[in-house]
Coordinates of C-alpha atoms and ligand atoms in Angstrom, one line a residue:
M15 CA 41.9 3.3 36.9
R16 CA 38.2 3.2 37.3
L17 CA 38.0 6.6 35.5
L18 CA 40.1 5.3 32.6
C19 CA 37.9 2.2 32.3
L20 CA 34.8 4.4 32.1
L21 CA 36.5 6.6 29.5
A22 CA 37.5 3.6 27.4
S23 CA 34.0 2.1 27.5
A24 CA 32.5 5.5 26.6
L25 CA 34.8 5.7 23.6
L26 CA 34.0 2.2 22.6
M27 CA 30.3 2.9 22.8
G28 CA 30.7 6.1 20.8
A29 CA 32.5 4.1 18.1
A30 CA 29.9 1.4 17.9
E31 CA 27.7 1.2 14.8
P32 CA 24.3 2.8 15.5
T33 CA 21.5 0.3 15.7
K34 CA 19.6 0.1 12.4
P35 CA 15.9 0.4 12.9
N36 CA 13.5 -2.3 11.8
F37 CA 10.6 -1.6 9.4
V38 CA 7.2 -3.1 9.3
F39 CA 4.8 -2.1 6.4
V40 CA 1.2 -3.1 6.9
L41 CA -0.6 -2.7 3.6
I42 CA -4.3 -3.3 3.7
D43 CA -6.1 -4.2 0.4
D44 CA -8.9 -1.9 -0.7
M45 CA -9.5 -0.3 2.7
G46 CA -10.9 3.2 2.5
W47 CA -9.9 6.5 4.1
G48 CA -13.2 6.4 6.1
D49 CA -13.0 2.8 7.4
F50 CA -11.6 3.2 10.8
S51 CA -12.9 4.6 14.1
C52 CA -9.9 6.9 14.3
F53 CA -10.7 8.3 10.8
G54 CA -14.3 8.9 11.9
N55 CA -16.3 5.8 11.0
Q56 CA -18.9 5.2 13.7
E57 CA -19.6 1.6 13.0
A58 CA -16.0 0.3 12.6
K59 CA -14.3 -1.2 15.7
T60 CA -10.5 -0.9 15.1
P61 CA -9.0 -0.5 18.6
N62 CA -5.5 -1.7 17.7
I63 CA -5.3 0.5 14.6
D64 CA -6.7 3.4 16.7
R65 CA -4.0 2.8 19.3
L66 CA -1.3 2.8 16.5
A67 CA -2.7 6.2 15.4
A68 CA -2.9 7.5 19.0
E69 CA 0.7 6.5 19.7
G70 CA 2.0 7.5 16.3
L71 CA 1.6 10.1 13.6
R72 CA -1.6 10.0 11.7
F73 CA -1.6 11.4 8.2
T74 CA -4.8 13.1 7.0
Q75 CA -3.4 13.5 3.4
F76 CA -1.5 10.4 2.6
Y77 CA -1.7 9.0 -1.0
S78 CA -1.3 5.7 -2.7
A79 CA 0.5 6.1 -6.0
A80 CA -2.2 4.2 -8.0
E81 CA -5.9 3.5 -7.8
V82 CA -5.7 -0.3 -8.1
C83 CA -3.6 -3.1 -6.6
T84 CA -0.7 -4.0 -9.0
P85 CA 0.6 -0.5 -9.8
S86 CA 0.2 0.6 -6.2
R87 CA 2.4 -2.2 -5.0
A88 CA 4.9 -1.5 -7.7
A89 CA 5.1 2.1 -6.6
L90 CA 5.6 1.1 -3.0
M91 CA 8.4 -1.4 -3.8
T92 CA 10.2 0.8 -6.3
G93 CA 9.6 4.4 -5.2
R94 CA 8.7 5.2 -8.8
Y95 CA 5.5 5.9 -10.6
P96 CA 4.4 2.6 -12.0
V97 CA 4.4 3.9 -15.6
R98 CA 8.2 3.9 -15.4
S99 CA 8.4 0.2 -14.6
G100 CA 5.8 -1.2 -17.0
M101 CA 3.5 -2.0 -14.1
A102 CA 0.5 0.0 -15.3
H103 CA -1.9 -0.5 -18.2
N104 CA -5.0 1.5 -19.3
Q105 CA -7.2 -1.5 -20.0
F106 CA -5.9 -4.4 -17.9
R107 CA -5.1 -2.4 -14.8
V108 CA -3.6 -5.3 -12.8
L109 CA -1.8 -8.6 -13.2
R110 CA -4.2 -11.5 -13.6
A111 CA -3.9 -15.2 -12.8
I112 CA -3.1 -15.7 -16.5
S113 CA -0.4 -13.0 -16.6
T114 CA 3.2 -13.9 -17.5
G115 CA 4.5 -10.4 -16.9
G116 CA 5.7 -9.0 -13.7
L117 CA 8.0 -6.6 -12.0
P118 CA 11.1 -6.3 -14.2
A119 CA 14.3 -7.6 -12.8
S120 CA 15.9 -4.2 -13.6
E121 CA 13.8 -2.5 -10.9
V122 CA 15.5 -2.2 -7.6
T123 CA 13.0 -2.9 -4.9
L124 CA 13.1 -1.5 -1.4
A125 CA 13.7 -5.1 -0.2
E126 CA 16.8 -5.3 -2.3
T127 CA 18.1 -1.9 -1.1
L128 CA 17.6 -2.9 2.5
K129 CA 19.0 -6.4 2.0
S130 CA 22.2 -4.8 0.7
A131 CA 22.3 -2.8 3.9
G132 CA 22.3 -6.0 6.0
Y133 CA 18.5 -6.4 6.6
A134 CA 16.6 -9.6 6.8
T135 CA 13.6 -9.2 4.5
G136 CA 10.2 -10.9 4.6
I137 CA 6.9 -10.6 2.8
I138 CA 3.7 -12.2 4.3
G139 CA 0.6 -11.7 2.3
K140 CA -0.4 -10.8 -1.3
W141 CA 2.5 -10.0 -3.7
H142 CA 0.6 -9.2 -7.0
L143 CA 3.8 -8.1 -8.8
G144 CA 4.2 -11.4 -10.7
V145 CA 2.2 -14.6 -10.8
W146 CA 4.1 -17.6 -9.7
A147 CA 1.4 -20.0 -10.9
N148 CA 2.9 -19.7 -14.4
N149 CA 6.3 -20.7 -13.0
L150 CA 8.2 -17.5 -13.9
P151 CA 10.8 -17.3 -11.2
Q152 CA 12.0 -13.8 -12.2
H153 CA 8.8 -12.3 -10.9
H154 CA 8.8 -14.1 -7.5
P155 CA 9.3 -12.0 -4.4
L156 CA 12.3 -14.2 -3.6
D157 CA 13.9 -12.8 -6.8
H158 CA 13.1 -9.3 -5.8
G159 CA 15.1 -9.0 -2.5
F160 CA 12.9 -11.0 -0.1
D161 CA 14.5 -13.8 1.9
F162 CA 11.1 -15.1 3.1
H163 CA 7.7 -15.3 1.6
F164 CA 4.3 -16.7 2.8
G165 CA 1.1 -15.8 1.1
L166 CA -0.9 -15.5 -2.2
M167 CA 0.6 -14.4 -5.5
H168 CA -2.4 -12.4 -6.6
S169 CA -5.9 -11.3 -5.5
N170 CA -8.1 -13.8 -3.8
D171 CA -10.8 -13.6 -6.5
M172 CA -8.6 -14.1 -9.5
N173 CA -8.8 -17.9 -10.1
P174 CA -12.5 -18.7 -9.5
T175 CA -14.1 -22.0 -10.5
P176 CA -15.4 -21.5 -14.1
G177 CA -19.1 -20.5 -14.2
N178 CA -21.2 -17.5 -13.3
P179 CA -19.7 -15.3 -10.6
P180 CA -21.6 -15.7 -7.4
K181 CA -23.4 -12.8 -5.8
A182 CA -21.2 -11.4 -3.0
N183 CA -23.4 -12.7 -0.2
S184 CA -24.4 -16.0 -1.7
L185 CA -23.4 -19.4 -0.3
V186 CA -21.1 -20.0 -3.2
A187 CA -19.2 -16.8 -2.5
Q188 CA -18.8 -18.0 1.1
D189 CA -17.2 -21.2 0.1
P190 CA -13.5 -20.5 0.2
A191 CA -12.7 -23.6 -2.1
W192 CA -14.7 -22.0 -4.9
W193 CA -12.1 -19.3 -5.3
N194 CA -9.0 -21.6 -5.8
A195 CA -6.7 -19.1 -4.0
A196 CA -3.3 -20.8 -3.9
L197 CA -1.1 -20.4 -0.8
Y198 CA 2.7 -20.5 -1.1
R199 CA 5.6 -20.6 1.2
G200 CA 8.4 -19.3 -0.9
R201 CA 8.3 -21.3 -4.2
E202 CA 6.5 -24.2 -2.6
L203 CA 2.7 -24.5 -3.2
L204 CA 1.3 -25.3 0.2
E205 CA -2.5 -25.4 -0.7
P206 CA -4.0 -24.9 -4.1
R207 CA -7.4 -24.0 -2.5
T208 CA -6.5 -22.4 0.7
D209 CA -9.2 -21.8 3.4
Q210 CA -9.4 -18.1 3.2
T211 CA -11.2 -17.9 6.6
Q212 CA -7.8 -18.7 8.2
L213 CA -5.5 -16.3 6.2
T214 CA -5.5 -13.3 8.5
K215 CA -4.8 -15.5 11.5
R216 CA -2.1 -17.4 9.7
Y217 CA -0.5 -14.1 8.5
A218 CA -0.3 -13.0 12.2
E219 CA 1.3 -16.3 13.3
E220 CA 3.9 -16.1 10.4
A221 CA 4.6 -12.4 11.2
A222 CA 5.2 -13.2 14.9
K223 CA 7.5 -16.0 13.9
F224 CA 9.5 -13.8 11.5
I225 CA 9.9 -11.1 14.1
G226 CA 11.0 -13.6 16.7
A227 CA 13.5 -15.2 14.3
N228 CA 15.0 -11.9 13.3
K229 CA 15.0 -9.9 16.5
D230 CA 18.7 -9.8 16.7
K231 CA 19.3 -8.2 13.3
P232 CA 17.7 -5.4 11.4
F233 CA 14.6 -6.6 9.5
F234 CA 12.1 -5.4 7.0
L235 CA 8.7 -7.1 7.2
Y236 CA 6.2 -6.3 4.5
L237 CA 2.6 -7.4 5.4
P238 CA 0.3 -6.9 2.3
H239 CA -3.0 -8.3 3.5
T240 CA -5.4 -10.3 1.3
F241 CA -8.5 -8.5 2.7
P242 CA -10.8 -6.6 2.7
H243 CA -10.5 -7.2 -1.1
T244 CA -13.5 -9.3 -1.9
P245 CA -14.5 -12.2 -1.5
L246 CA -14.5 -11.6 2.3
F247 CA -13.7 -14.2 4.8
A248 CA -13.2 -14.1 8.6
S249 CA -12.4 -16.8 11.0
E250 CA -15.0 -18.3 13.4
R251 CA -13.9 -16.0 16.2
F252 CA -14.8 -12.8 14.2
K253 CA -17.6 -14.0 11.9
G254 CA -21.0 -12.5 12.7
Q255 CA -19.7 -10.2 15.3
S256 CA -19.9 -6.8 13.6
P257 CA -23.0 -4.7 13.1
R258 CA -21.5 -3.8 9.7
G259 CA -21.7 -7.4 8.5
I260 CA -18.9 -9.5 7.0
Y261 CA -16.9 -6.3 6.0
G262 CA -16.9 -5.3 9.7
D263 CA -15.9 -8.8 10.8
V264 CA -13.0 -8.8 8.3
L265 CA -12.0 -5.3 9.5
A266 CA -12.0 -6.5 13.1
E267 CA -9.8 -9.5 12.3
L268 CA -7.4 -7.3 10.4
D269 CA -7.3 -5.0 13.4
W270 CA -6.6 -8.0 15.7
N271 CA -3.8 -8.9 13.3
V272 CA -2.2 -5.5 13.8
G273 CA -2.5 -6.0 17.5
E274 CA -0.7 -9.3 17.3
V275 CA 2.1 -7.7 15.3
L276 CA 2.6 -5.0 17.9
K277 CA 2.5 -7.6 20.6
A278 CA 5.2 -9.6 18.8
L279 CA 7.4 -6.5 18.5
K280 CA 7.0 -5.8 22.2
S281 CA 7.5 -9.3 23.5
N282 CA 10.7 -9.6 21.4
G283 CA 12.0 -6.3 22.8
V284 CA 12.2 -4.6 19.4
A285 CA 9.2 -2.2 19.5
D286 CA 11.3 0.8 20.4
N287 CA 13.5 0.2 17.4
T288 CA 10.8 -0.5 14.9
L289 CA 9.0 1.9 12.5
V290 CA 5.6 0.6 11.6
F291 CA 3.9 2.2 8.7
F292 CA 0.2 1.4 8.1
T293 CA -1.6 2.2 4.9
S294 CA -3.9 0.8 2.1
D295 CA -3.0 0.1 -1.5
N296 CA -6.0 2.1 -2.9
G297 CA -9.4 3.3 -2.0
P298 CA -12.5 1.2 -1.2
W299 CA -14.2 -1.0 -3.7
T300 CA -17.4 1.0 -3.8
L301 CA -18.8 -1.3 -6.6
M302 CA -19.3 -3.9 -3.8
G303 CA -21.8 -1.6 -2.0
T304 CA -21.9 -1.0 1.7
E305 CA -22.2 -4.7 2.6
T306 CA -18.9 -5.9 1.2
G307 CA -17.1 -2.7 0.1
G308 CA -15.4 0.0 2.3
S309 CA -15.9 3.7 2.8
A310 CA -13.9 6.6 1.6
G311 CA -15.6 8.8 4.2
L312 CA -16.2 12.3 2.9
L313 CA -14.0 11.7 -0.1
K314 CA -15.3 11.3 -3.6
D315 CA -15.5 7.8 -5.3
G316 CA -13.1 4.9 -4.5
K317 CA -10.9 2.2 -6.0
G318 CA -10.2 2.7 -9.7
S319 CA -10.8 6.5 -9.6
T320 CA -8.4 9.4 -9.4
W321 CA -10.9 11.4 -7.4
E322 CA -9.6 11.6 -3.8
G323 CA -11.5 8.5 -2.6
G324 CA -9.6 6.3 -5.0
M325 CA -6.1 7.3 -3.9
R326 CA -6.1 9.2 -0.6
V327 CA -5.7 6.4 1.9
P328 CA -5.1 6.1 5.7
G329 CA -1.5 6.6 6.7
I330 CA 0.0 6.0 10.2
A331 CA 3.6 6.1 11.2
W332 CA 4.4 4.5 14.6
W333 CA 7.8 4.4 16.3
P334 CA 7.6 4.7 20.1
G335 CA 10.1 7.3 21.5
K336 CA 11.1 8.5 18.0
I337 CA 8.0 9.6 16.2
K338 CA 6.0 12.1 18.4
P339 CA 2.3 11.1 18.6
G340 CA 0.0 13.5 16.7
V341 CA -1.8 14.3 13.5
T342 CA -0.3 15.8 10.4
D343 CA -1.9 17.4 7.3
N344 CA 1.5 17.3 5.5
V345 CA 0.9 15.8 2.1
A346 CA 2.8 12.5 1.7
T347 CA 2.7 9.5 -0.6
M348 CA 3.6 5.9 -0.9
L349 CA 6.4 6.9 -3.2
D350 CA 8.0 8.7 -0.3
L351 CA 8.4 5.6 1.9
Y352 CA 11.3 4.3 -0.2
P353 CA 13.7 7.2 0.3
T354 CA 12.6 7.7 3.9
V355 CA 13.3 4.1 4.9
A356 CA 16.6 4.0 2.9
K357 CA 17.8 7.1 4.7
L358 CA 16.8 5.8 8.2
A359 CA 18.5 2.5 7.4
G360 CA 21.7 4.1 6.1
A361 CA 21.0 2.3 2.8
K362 CA 21.6 3.7 -0.7
A363 CA 18.5 4.2 -2.9
P364 CA 19.2 3.9 -6.6
T365 CA 20.8 7.0 -8.2
D366 CA 20.9 5.8 -11.8
R367 CA 17.2 6.3 -12.6
P368 CA 14.4 8.8 -11.8
M369 CA 12.9 8.2 -8.3
D370 CA 9.7 9.9 -7.5
G371 CA 9.6 10.0 -3.7
T372 CA 10.7 12.6 -1.1
D373 CA 12.5 11.8 2.1
L374 CA 10.0 12.3 5.0
S375 CA 12.4 11.7 7.8
A376 CA 12.5 15.4 8.9
L377 CA 8.7 15.3 9.2
L378 CA 8.7 12.0 11.1
L379 CA 11.6 12.6 13.5
E380 CA 11.8 16.4 13.8
E381 CA 8.2 17.5 13.1
R382 CA 9.5 19.7 10.2
A383 CA 7.2 20.2 7.3
V384 CA 8.3 18.5 4.1
D385 CA 7.2 19.8 0.8
R386 CA 7.1 16.9 -1.6
G387 CA 6.2 19.0 -4.6
L388 CA 4.0 17.9 -7.4
F389 CA 2.1 14.6 -7.0
C390 CA 0.5 13.0 -10.1
Y391 CA -2.5 10.8 -10.1
Y392 CA -2.2 8.2 -12.8
R393 CA -4.9 5.8 -13.9
G394 CA -3.1 3.1 -15.8
E395 CA -0.6 4.8 -18.1
R396 CA -2.4 8.0 -18.4
L397 CA -2.0 11.0 -16.1
F398 CA -5.5 12.1 -15.0
A399 CA -4.8 14.6 -12.3
A400 CA -2.1 16.4 -10.2
R401 CA -1.8 18.0 -6.9
L402 CA 0.5 20.9 -6.0
G403 CA 0.1 22.4 -2.5
D404 CA -3.6 22.8 -1.7
W405 CA -4.6 22.7 -5.4
K406 CA -5.7 19.7 -7.5
I407 CA -6.2 19.8 -11.2
H408 CA -8.1 17.2 -13.2
F409 CA -7.4 16.7 -16.9
I410 CA -9.4 13.5 -17.2
T411 CA -11.9 12.1 -14.7
Q412 CA -13.5 8.7 -14.3
G413 CA -15.6 7.2 -11.5
S414 CA -14.8 4.2 -9.3
Y415 CA -14.0 0.7 -10.7
G416 CA -16.8 -0.2 -13.0
D417 CA -17.4 3.2 -14.5
P418 CA -16.6 2.6 -18.2
K419 CA -16.3 6.2 -19.3
A420 CA -13.4 8.5 -18.9
V421 CA -14.2 12.2 -19.5
T422 CA -11.5 14.5 -20.9
H423 CA -11.8 18.1 -19.8
E424 CA -10.7 20.6 -22.4
Q425 CA -10.8 23.2 -19.6
P426 CA -9.2 21.3 -16.7
L427 CA -11.1 21.1 -13.4
L428 CA -9.6 22.8 -10.3
F429 CA -10.3 22.2 -6.7
N430 CA -8.8 23.6 -3.5
L431 CA -8.4 20.4 -1.3
A432 CA -7.6 22.4 1.9
R433 CA -11.0 24.0 1.7
D434 CA -12.9 21.4 -0.2
P435 CA -11.5 17.8 0.3
A436 CA -14.8 16.4 -1.1
E437 CA -14.0 18.0 -4.5
A438 CA -17.5 19.5 -4.7
L439 CA -16.7 23.1 -5.7
E440 CA -15.0 23.5 -9.1
V441 CA -13.1 26.8 -9.2
S442 CA -11.0 26.9 -12.4
A443 CA -12.7 30.0 -13.7
Q444 CA -11.8 32.0 -10.5
Y445 CA -8.1 30.9 -10.5
P446 CA -6.7 30.9 -14.1
D447 CA -3.2 31.5 -12.8
V448 CA -3.3 28.4 -10.6
V449 CA -4.6 26.3 -13.6
R450 CA -1.7 27.6 -15.7
R451 CA 0.9 26.9 -12.9
L452 CA -0.3 23.4 -12.4
T453 CA -0.5 22.7 -16.1
E454 CA 3.1 23.9 -16.6
A455 CA 4.3 21.7 -13.6
V456 CA 2.6 18.7 -15.1
A457 CA 4.1 19.4 -18.6
E458 CA 7.5 19.5 -17.0
H459 CA 6.8 16.2 -15.2
R460 CA 5.7 14.6 -18.4
Q461 CA 9.0 15.5 -20.1
G462 CA 10.8 13.4 -17.5
V463 CA 8.7 10.2 -18.0
V464 CA 9.6 7.7 -20.6
P465 CA 6.9 5.1 -20.6
V466 CA 8.1 1.5 -21.1
R467 CA 6.2 -1.5 -22.5
S468 CA 3.5 -2.6 -20.0
Q469 CA 4.1 -6.0 -18.3
L470 CA 0.4 -6.3 -17.7
I471 CA -0.4 -7.2 -21.4
D472 CA 1.6 -10.5 -21.2
V473 CA -0.8 -13.3 -20.7
V474 CA -0.9 -17.1 -21.2
T475 CA -2.7 -17.8 -24.5
K476 CA -4.1 -21.2 -25.1
Ligands
LIG120 MG1 -6.3 -3.2 -3.8

């Protein structure tokens, strides 16, 4: 009898639905590849992020799919190059406070895909895919698959008090009220001029609450931080603590926030069933200098550029007991997270449109190399560069945000990123066959891209 009972319970257990994993995406804003102690920065103190890296898989070649905020977030949410969704523009670059455009309803976000697979979905932080201030509900995160939202609708510098912009370190810049950053909970405006010194702390509290409230069902928590996009603010506890100045203080508080999220996952008993992916939306804002801007480490240029420093970003995948700790040089991109997560969740990614990502689950769970093929570096709606294997070809180059001139190269530039990640040694003359192969691969990619009207040109006109 006892044997029969055991057999019956074993059969029942076998028939039970496998537990769906939770997903937490931590997206830092404008943090560079060289901004962490675990990525080689000697001044940064990021013990929690370092621990995430030590316990997880650290990517040395992970890419954002754009060099600035809006298109990067669109790529993360849709798994598609932003040029396909109208979320890129050569001149305007990002959605502004006066924008009326936003992520089209026809796009199927990762939140929608996971929600249809039974997931609770929350976003805490900066959306930047539609600006709610203009009361356009179709562009709100709650209309794009999220059940819960707390945060800013756009960047923290986009609605300043009229007048001359203050110098980054001036007293005016340090007055949070001057920036008029509006904080929302869902569609409700909580504070039109939120105290930005409290944001990172409040995001941690909201994240812990969301995790606690949803611990008994699968959840997707998207945490796109406001910082270290300038202006920079840290709470009293962290202000003035870092030798690196305010940038280091902000970094330390973001690191603390990551620690709080991990603590919440552990105290709610869901850490072993949660994949945390940590990355940045684009490279550091080098225009801000070393005081208030980040570092791309040995990589060239930063935010706004398609040189490596603009788009190669930190990447860490953490899932205790499932993802073996280590370091990988497998090339992977933000576009790949959509199909990877959909696969792990048993959810269906859209099949009625071109998707640009590659499923990384074999790399994460079985340590098998995944060849994601050609990766294209777009700046706005134009394809500037492409990577295939170790090789990167540049058709057009432009420096970091603030460099007004794009240079078109009749003879494309070629670099071997495995040997020369700093893109210092141009080798097109030595490898004409490689130039030809990459040019052909890019031509084939272009044939499959039908640009749509950019949403970033729609603005309020008064
Ligand atoms: Mg950004």
